[in-house]
Amino acid sequence: MSQILYYSRVNYLMRILFLIALFFGLYSEGFDRLWIPHLIEQSGLSNLSESQLVLLMGGVQFIVVLFTLAALHLIDNSSIHQQLKHIYVALFIGSILIIGALIGFAFTTAAVGLLIFYIIIQISRSFMYPLESVWLNKIIPDSSTRATFFSVKGQVDAIGQIGGGPVIGVVASNFTIKIAVMVSAIILMPVLFLYRNIMKKTSMRG
């Protein structure tokens, strides 16, 4: 842990990555709990039976898995992971996709549109995770320190979920789920500034 604290003090990128993990944790718990109620409420899927709803959700998750595997295959066979600046751009774009899809998910009432936005969010989250792992592998040379950092990063994300989930839940209870999803999007927006700042510093060094 002392090594992590040292790296965090001297390494600007690691501090930023901790902050990004916190914001992702803050937004994700509320959305993960509210997306199904919002989908049912906005699209009229409440007419479906419980078994039909289970089949629909299973089909959606299957589509997410297929598209995620395809995205990961493309990333694995591309040059994105070879340079940090390409990783930052990909993570920046992934964050934009998530935020845009959250906003779309909040305001769309058509079932197809809601499902498309949900799939975009899940695929973006899935392909960003391995890119963050490559990022860490590049900036932390020592494997034992890297493993500890992954653990701490996971804890920061969990803290964000613990803090963000109840807040989003309160918003949904006192206002609407639509507003709560919008708040989730707003909470995540600072990561765009963080990634943008990283890209600027990287281009200045390059």
PDB file of C-alpha atoms in Angstrom:
ATOM      1  CA  MET A   1       0.000   0.000   0.000  1.00  0.00           C
ATOM      2  CA  SER A   2       2.878   2.384   0.744  1.00  0.00           C
ATOM      3  CA  GLN A   3       4.085   1.880  -2.835  1.00  0.00           C
ATOM      4  CA  ILE A   4       0.631   2.771  -4.150  1.00  0.00           C
ATOM      5  CA  LEU A   5       0.597   5.957  -2.082  1.00  0.00           C
ATOM      6  CA  TYR A   6       4.063   6.829  -3.366  1.00  0.00           C
ATOM      7  CA  TYR A   7       3.134   6.172  -7.004  1.00  0.00           C
ATOM      8  CA  SER A   8      -0.068   8.180  -6.583  1.00  0.00           C
ATOM      9  CA  ARG A   9       1.857  11.161  -5.211  1.00  0.00           C
ATOM     10  CA  VAL A  10       4.465  11.191  -7.950  1.00  0.00           C
ATOM     11  CA  ASN A  11       2.392   9.894 -10.865  1.00  0.00           C
ATOM     12  CA  TYR A  12      -0.266  12.256 -12.169  1.00  0.00           C
ATOM     13  CA  LEU A  13      -1.817   9.550 -14.374  1.00  0.00           C
ATOM     14  CA  MET A  14      -2.457   7.253 -11.427  1.00  0.00           C
ATOM     15  CA  ARG A  15      -4.256   9.985  -9.501  1.00  0.00           C
ATOM     16  CA  ILE A  16      -6.412  10.630 -12.544  1.00  0.00           C
ATOM     17  CA  LEU A  17      -7.172   6.935 -12.923  1.00  0.00           C
ATOM     18  CA  PHE A  18      -8.340   6.776  -9.303  1.00  0.00           C
ATOM     19  CA  LEU A  19     -10.641   9.737  -9.920  1.00  0.00           C
ATOM     20  CA  ILE A  20     -12.033   8.134 -13.080  1.00  0.00           C
ATOM     21  CA  ALA A  21     -12.695   4.895 -11.180  1.00  0.00           C
ATOM     22  CA  LEU A  22     -14.558   6.894  -8.524  1.00  0.00           C
ATOM     23  CA  PHE A  23     -16.804   8.649 -11.058  1.00  0.00           C
ATOM     24  CA  PHE A  24     -17.559   5.379 -12.831  1.00  0.00           C
ATOM     25  CA  GLY A  25     -18.518   3.847  -9.511  1.00  0.00           C
ATOM     26  CA  LEU A  26     -20.709   6.812  -8.616  1.00  0.00           C
ATOM     27  CA  TYR A  27     -22.763   6.601 -11.793  1.00  0.00           C
ATOM     28  CA  SER A  28     -22.900   2.842 -12.384  1.00  0.00           C
ATOM     29  CA  GLU A  29     -24.700   1.502  -9.305  1.00  0.00           C
ATOM     30  CA  GLY A  30     -27.761   3.692  -9.788  1.00  0.00           C
ATOM     31  CA  PHE A  31     -28.037   2.896 -13.485  1.00  0.00           C
ATOM     32  CA  ASP A  32     -27.576  -0.848 -12.952  1.00  0.00           C
ATOM     33  CA  ARG A  33     -30.455  -0.839 -10.470  1.00  0.00           C
ATOM     34  CA  LEU A  34     -32.793   1.421 -12.431  1.00  0.00           C
ATOM     35  CA  TRP A  35     -32.437   0.449 -16.087  1.00  0.00           C
ATOM     36  CA  ILE A  36     -34.946  -2.417 -15.990  1.00  0.00           C
ATOM     37  CA  PRO A  37     -37.679  -0.453 -14.132  1.00  0.00           C
ATOM     38  CA  HIS A  38     -37.120   2.475 -16.506  1.00  0.00           C
ATOM     39  CA  LEU A  39     -37.285   0.210 -19.567  1.00  0.00           C
ATOM     40  CA  ILE A  40     -40.541  -1.370 -18.398  1.00  0.00           C
ATOM     41  CA  GLU A  41     -42.075   1.946 -17.340  1.00  0.00           C
ATOM     42  CA  GLN A  42     -41.244   3.895 -20.503  1.00  0.00           C
ATOM     43  CA  SER A  43     -41.796   1.249 -23.181  1.00  0.00           C
ATOM     44  CA  GLY A  44     -44.966  -0.417 -21.993  1.00  0.00           C
ATOM     45  CA  LEU A  45     -43.273  -3.783 -21.532  1.00  0.00           C
ATOM     46  CA  SER A  46     -45.281  -4.203 -18.346  1.00  0.00           C
ATOM     47  CA  ASN A  47     -47.781  -6.033 -20.570  1.00  0.00           C
ATOM     48  CA  LEU A  48     -45.294  -8.878 -20.962  1.00  0.00           C
ATOM     49  CA  SER A  49     -45.511 -11.881 -18.702  1.00  0.00           C
ATOM     50  CA  GLU A  50     -42.695 -12.619 -16.281  1.00  0.00           C
ATOM     51  CA  SER A  51     -41.367 -15.454 -18.468  1.00  0.00           C
ATOM     52  CA  GLN A  52     -41.459 -13.244 -21.582  1.00  0.00           C
ATOM     53  CA  LEU A  53     -39.581 -10.516 -19.714  1.00  0.00           C
ATOM     54  CA  VAL A  54     -36.941 -13.000 -18.589  1.00  0.00           C
ATOM     55  CA  LEU A  55     -36.507 -14.208 -22.170  1.00  0.00           C
ATOM     56  CA  LEU A  56     -36.202 -10.624 -23.409  1.00  0.00           C
ATOM     57  CA  MET A  57     -33.565  -9.722 -20.823  1.00  0.00           C
ATOM     58  CA  GLY A  58     -31.678 -12.920 -21.590  1.00  0.00           C
ATOM     59  CA  GLY A  59     -31.742 -12.107 -25.292  1.00  0.00           C
ATOM     60  CA  VAL A  60     -30.465  -8.593 -24.634  1.00  0.00           C
ATOM     61  CA  GLN A  61     -27.598  -9.888 -22.503  1.00  0.00           C
ATOM     62  CA  PHE A  62     -26.750 -12.426 -25.222  1.00  0.00           C
ATOM     63  CA  ILE A  63     -26.554  -9.623 -27.790  1.00  0.00           C
ATOM     64  CA  VAL A  64     -24.342  -7.623 -25.420  1.00  0.00           C
ATOM     65  CA  VAL A  65     -21.980 -10.583 -25.066  1.00  0.00           C
ATOM     66  CA  LEU A  66     -21.767 -11.105 -28.840  1.00  0.00           C
ATOM     67  CA  PHE A  67     -21.069  -7.454 -29.603  1.00  0.00           C
ATOM     68  CA  THR A  68     -18.608  -7.225 -26.718  1.00  0.00           C
ATOM     69  CA  LEU A  69     -16.649 -10.220 -28.008  1.00  0.00           C
ATOM     70  CA  ALA A  70     -16.578  -8.649 -31.468  1.00  0.00           C
ATOM     71  CA  ALA A  71     -15.366  -5.318 -30.044  1.00  0.00           C
ATOM     72  CA  LEU A  72     -12.661  -7.003 -27.960  1.00  0.00           C
ATOM     73  CA  HIS A  73     -11.546  -8.994 -31.003  1.00  0.00           C
ATOM     74  CA  LEU A  74     -11.198  -5.789 -33.022  1.00  0.00           C
ATOM     75  CA  ILE A  75      -9.237  -4.127 -30.224  1.00  0.00           C
ATOM     76  CA  ASP A  76      -6.961  -7.149 -29.828  1.00  0.00           C
ATOM     77  CA  ASN A  77      -6.146  -7.114 -33.543  1.00  0.00           C
ATOM     78  CA  SER A  78      -5.670  -3.360 -33.772  1.00  0.00           C
ATOM     79  CA  SER A  79      -2.815  -1.058 -32.795  1.00  0.00           C
ATOM     80  CA  ILE A  80      -4.852   0.829 -30.178  1.00  0.00           C
ATOM     81  CA  HIS A  81      -3.200  -0.877 -27.219  1.00  0.00           C
ATOM     82  CA  GLN A  82       0.335  -0.223 -28.505  1.00  0.00           C
ATOM     83  CA  GLN A  83       0.408   3.506 -27.705  1.00  0.00           C
ATOM     84  CA  LEU A  84      -0.937   5.291 -24.662  1.00  0.00           C
ATOM     85  CA  LYS A  85      -2.313   8.204 -26.678  1.00  0.00           C
ATOM     86  CA  HIS A  86      -4.479   5.806 -28.704  1.00  0.00           C
ATOM     87  CA  ILE A  87      -5.731   4.215 -25.482  1.00  0.00           C
ATOM     88  CA  TYR A  88      -6.673   7.625 -24.086  1.00  0.00           C
ATOM     89  CA  VAL A  89      -8.594   8.518 -27.241  1.00  0.00           C
ATOM     90  CA  ALA A  90     -10.446   5.192 -27.159  1.00  0.00           C
ATOM     91  CA  LEU A  91     -11.334   5.646 -23.469  1.00  0.00           C
ATOM     92  CA  PHE A  92     -12.455   9.219 -24.159  1.00  0.00           C
ATOM     93  CA  ILE A  93     -14.714   8.033 -26.994  1.00  0.00           C
ATOM     94  CA  GLY A  94     -16.038   5.202 -24.839  1.00  0.00           C
ATOM     95  CA  SER A  95     -16.955   7.687 -22.105  1.00  0.00           C
ATOM     96  CA  ILE A  96     -18.735   9.916 -24.638  1.00  0.00           C
ATOM     97  CA  LEU A  97     -20.702   6.904 -25.864  1.00  0.00           C
ATOM     98  CA  ILE A  98     -21.760   5.986 -22.333  1.00  0.00           C
ATOM     99  CA  ILE A  99     -22.812   9.524 -21.428  1.00  0.00           C
ATOM    100  CA  GLY A 100     -24.650  10.016 -24.725  1.00  0.00           C
ATOM    101  CA  ALA A 101     -26.371   6.645 -24.374  1.00  0.00           C
ATOM    102  CA  LEU A 102     -27.395   7.460 -20.792  1.00  0.00           C
ATOM    103  CA  ILE A 103     -29.033  10.673 -21.965  1.00  0.00           C
ATOM    104  CA  GLY A 104     -30.717   8.820 -24.825  1.00  0.00           C
ATOM    105  CA  PHE A 105     -31.852   6.092 -22.443  1.00  0.00           C
ATOM    106  CA  ALA A 106     -33.355   8.687 -20.119  1.00  0.00           C
ATOM    107  CA  PHE A 107     -35.501  10.370 -22.777  1.00  0.00           C
ATOM    108  CA  THR A 108     -36.362   7.558 -25.198  1.00  0.00           C
ATOM    109  CA  THR A 109     -39.726   5.869 -24.848  1.00  0.00           C
ATOM    110  CA  ALA A 110     -39.497   3.289 -27.644  1.00  0.00           C
ATOM    111  CA  ALA A 111     -38.481  -0.182 -26.449  1.00  0.00           C
ATOM    112  CA  VAL A 112     -36.068  -0.694 -29.359  1.00  0.00           C
ATOM    113  CA  GLY A 113     -34.349   2.634 -28.705  1.00  0.00           C
ATOM    114  CA  LEU A 114     -34.035   1.927 -24.988  1.00  0.00           C
ATOM    115  CA  LEU A 115     -32.513  -1.481 -25.654  1.00  0.00           C
ATOM    116  CA  ILE A 116     -30.064  -0.048 -28.207  1.00  0.00           C
ATOM    117  CA  PHE A 117     -28.878   2.614 -25.763  1.00  0.00           C
ATOM    118  CA  TYR A 118     -28.504   0.001 -23.019  1.00  0.00           C
ATOM    119  CA  ILE A 119     -26.446  -2.240 -25.326  1.00  0.00           C
ATOM    120  CA  ILE A 120     -24.200   0.707 -26.262  1.00  0.00           C
ATOM    121  CA  ILE A 121     -23.569   1.422 -22.574  1.00  0.00           C
ATOM    122  CA  GLN A 122     -22.715  -2.179 -21.759  1.00  0.00           C
ATOM    123  CA  ILE A 123     -20.439  -2.689 -24.769  1.00  0.00           C
ATOM    124  CA  SER A 124     -18.606   0.580 -24.058  1.00  0.00           C
ATOM    125  CA  ARG A 125     -18.044  -0.435 -20.449  1.00  0.00           C
ATOM    126  CA  SER A 126     -16.771  -3.851 -21.528  1.00  0.00           C
ATOM    127  CA  PHE A 127     -14.187  -2.643 -24.042  1.00  0.00           C
ATOM    128  CA  MET A 128     -12.941   0.150 -21.777  1.00  0.00           C
ATOM    129  CA  TYR A 129     -11.964  -2.233 -18.980  1.00  0.00           C
ATOM    130  CA  PRO A 130      -9.161  -4.091 -20.847  1.00  0.00           C
ATOM    131  CA  LEU A 131      -7.849  -0.788 -22.214  1.00  0.00           C
ATOM    132  CA  GLU A 132      -7.541   0.514 -18.655  1.00  0.00           C
ATOM    133  CA  SER A 133      -5.639  -2.671 -17.797  1.00  0.00           C
ATOM    134  CA  VAL A 134      -3.198  -2.041 -20.660  1.00  0.00           C
ATOM    135  CA  TRP A 135      -2.839   1.552 -19.454  1.00  0.00           C
ATOM    136  CA  LEU A 136      -1.858   0.302 -15.990  1.00  0.00           C
ATOM    137  CA  ASN A 137       0.539  -2.258 -17.404  1.00  0.00           C
ATOM    138  CA  LYS A 138       2.339   0.520 -19.255  1.00  0.00           C
ATOM    139  CA  ILE A 139       2.633   3.033 -16.414  1.00  0.00           C
ATOM    140  CA  ILE A 140       3.384   0.571 -13.567  1.00  0.00           C
ATOM    141  CA  PRO A 141       6.382  -1.625 -14.384  1.00  0.00           C
ATOM    142  CA  ASP A 142       6.358  -3.693 -11.188  1.00  0.00           C
ATOM    143  CA  SER A 143       3.821  -6.558 -11.322  1.00  0.00           C
ATOM    144  CA  SER A 144       3.240  -6.788  -7.558  1.00  0.00           C
ATOM    145  CA  THR A 145       2.593  -3.055  -7.293  1.00  0.00           C
ATOM    146  CA  ARG A 146       0.307  -3.305 -10.322  1.00  0.00           C
ATOM    147  CA  ALA A 147      -1.754  -6.051  -8.666  1.00  0.00           C
ATOM    148  CA  THR A 148      -2.135  -3.931  -5.533  1.00  0.00           C
ATOM    149  CA  PHE A 149      -3.172  -0.961  -7.632  1.00  0.00           C
ATOM    150  CA  PHE A 150      -5.856  -3.024  -9.375  1.00  0.00           C
ATOM    151  CA  SER A 151      -7.179  -3.980  -5.950  1.00  0.00           C
ATOM    152  CA  VAL A 152      -7.205  -0.382  -4.697  1.00  0.00           C
ATOM    153  CA  LYS A 153      -8.807   0.799  -7.938  1.00  0.00           C
ATOM    154  CA  GLY A 154     -11.561  -1.780  -7.431  1.00  0.00           C
ATOM    155  CA  GLN A 155     -12.082  -0.509  -3.892  1.00  0.00           C
ATOM    156  CA  VAL A 156     -12.336   3.088  -5.135  1.00  0.00           C
ATOM    157  CA  ASP A 157     -14.946   1.983  -7.680  1.00  0.00           C
ATOM    158  CA  ALA A 158     -16.837   0.147  -4.914  1.00  0.00           C
ATOM    159  CA  ILE A 159     -16.751   3.260  -2.710  1.00  0.00           C
ATOM    160  CA  GLY A 160     -18.221   5.209  -5.616  1.00  0.00           C
ATOM    161  CA  GLN A 161     -21.003   2.645  -5.998  1.00  0.00           C
ATOM    162  CA  ILE A 162     -21.767   2.723  -2.280  1.00  0.00           C
ATOM    163  CA  GLY A 163     -21.934   6.516  -2.331  1.00  0.00           C
ATOM    164  CA  GLY A 164     -23.622   6.992  -5.692  1.00  0.00           C
ATOM    165  CA  GLY A 165     -26.252   4.252  -5.527  1.00  0.00           C
ATOM    166  CA  PRO A 166     -28.275   5.738  -2.631  1.00  0.00           C
ATOM    167  CA  VAL A 167     -28.061   9.239  -4.090  1.00  0.00           C
ATOM    168  CA  ILE A 168     -29.442   8.103  -7.455  1.00  0.00           C
ATOM    169  CA  GLY A 169     -32.069   6.053  -5.608  1.00  0.00           C
ATOM    170  CA  VAL A 170     -33.217   9.109  -3.645  1.00  0.00           C
ATOM    171  CA  VAL A 171     -33.492  11.121  -6.869  1.00  0.00           C
ATOM    172  CA  ALA A 172     -35.541   8.353  -8.483  1.00  0.00           C
ATOM    173  CA  SER A 173     -37.824   8.114  -5.428  1.00  0.00           C
ATOM    174  CA  ASN A 174     -38.419  11.848  -5.075  1.00  0.00           C
ATOM    175  CA  PHE A 175     -38.557  12.736  -8.752  1.00  0.00           C
ATOM    176  CA  THR A 176     -38.521  10.212 -11.619  1.00  0.00           C
ATOM    177  CA  ILE A 177     -36.250   7.451 -12.872  1.00  0.00           C
ATOM    178  CA  LYS A 178     -35.711   9.540 -16.008  1.00  0.00           C
ATOM    179  CA  ILE A 179     -34.197  12.342 -13.934  1.00  0.00           C
ATOM    180  CA  ALA A 180     -32.143   9.825 -11.946  1.00  0.00           C
ATOM    181  CA  VAL A 181     -30.626   8.426 -15.156  1.00  0.00           C
ATOM    182  CA  MET A 182     -29.859  11.970 -16.291  1.00  0.00           C
ATOM    183  CA  VAL A 183     -28.131  12.620 -12.962  1.00  0.00           C
ATOM    184  CA  SER A 184     -26.053   9.483 -13.590  1.00  0.00           C
ATOM    185  CA  ALA A 185     -24.953  10.946 -16.921  1.00  0.00           C
ATOM    186  CA  ILE A 186     -24.073  14.271 -15.288  1.00  0.00           C
ATOM    187  CA  ILE A 187     -22.060  12.506 -12.568  1.00  0.00           C
ATOM    188  CA  LEU A 188     -19.970  10.758 -15.234  1.00  0.00           C
ATOM    189  CA  MET A 189     -19.284  13.897 -17.294  1.00  0.00           C
ATOM    190  CA  PRO A 190     -16.139  14.977 -15.355  1.00  0.00           C
ATOM    191  CA  VAL A 191     -14.271  11.958 -16.775  1.00  0.00           C
ATOM    192  CA  LEU A 192     -14.384  13.672 -20.182  1.00  0.00           C
ATOM    193  CA  PHE A 193     -12.423  16.576 -18.708  1.00  0.00           C
ATOM    194  CA  LEU A 194      -9.984  14.154 -17.058  1.00  0.00           C
ATOM    195  CA  TYR A 195      -9.343  12.182 -20.253  1.00  0.00           C
ATOM    196  CA  ARG A 196      -9.101  15.403 -22.249  1.00  0.00           C
ATOM    197  CA  ASN A 197      -6.538  16.740 -19.813  1.00  0.00           C
ATOM    198  CA  ILE A 198      -4.498  13.537 -20.108  1.00  0.00           C
ATOM    199  CA  MET A 199      -4.583  13.701 -23.911  1.00  0.00           C
ATOM    200  CA  LYS A 200      -3.385  17.314 -23.861  1.00  0.00           C
ATOM    201  CA  LYS A 201      -0.464  16.492 -21.573  1.00  0.00           C
ATOM    202  CA  THR A 202       0.438  13.472 -23.709  1.00  0.00           C
ATOM    203  CA  SER A 203       0.391  15.498 -26.943  1.00  0.00           C
ATOM    204  CA  MET A 204       2.550  18.214 -25.313  1.00  0.00           C
ATOM    205  CA  ARG A 205       5.131  15.604 -24.349  1.00  0.00           C
ATOM    206  CA  GLY A 206       4.938  13.975 -27.784  1.00  0.00           C
TER     207      GLY A 206
END
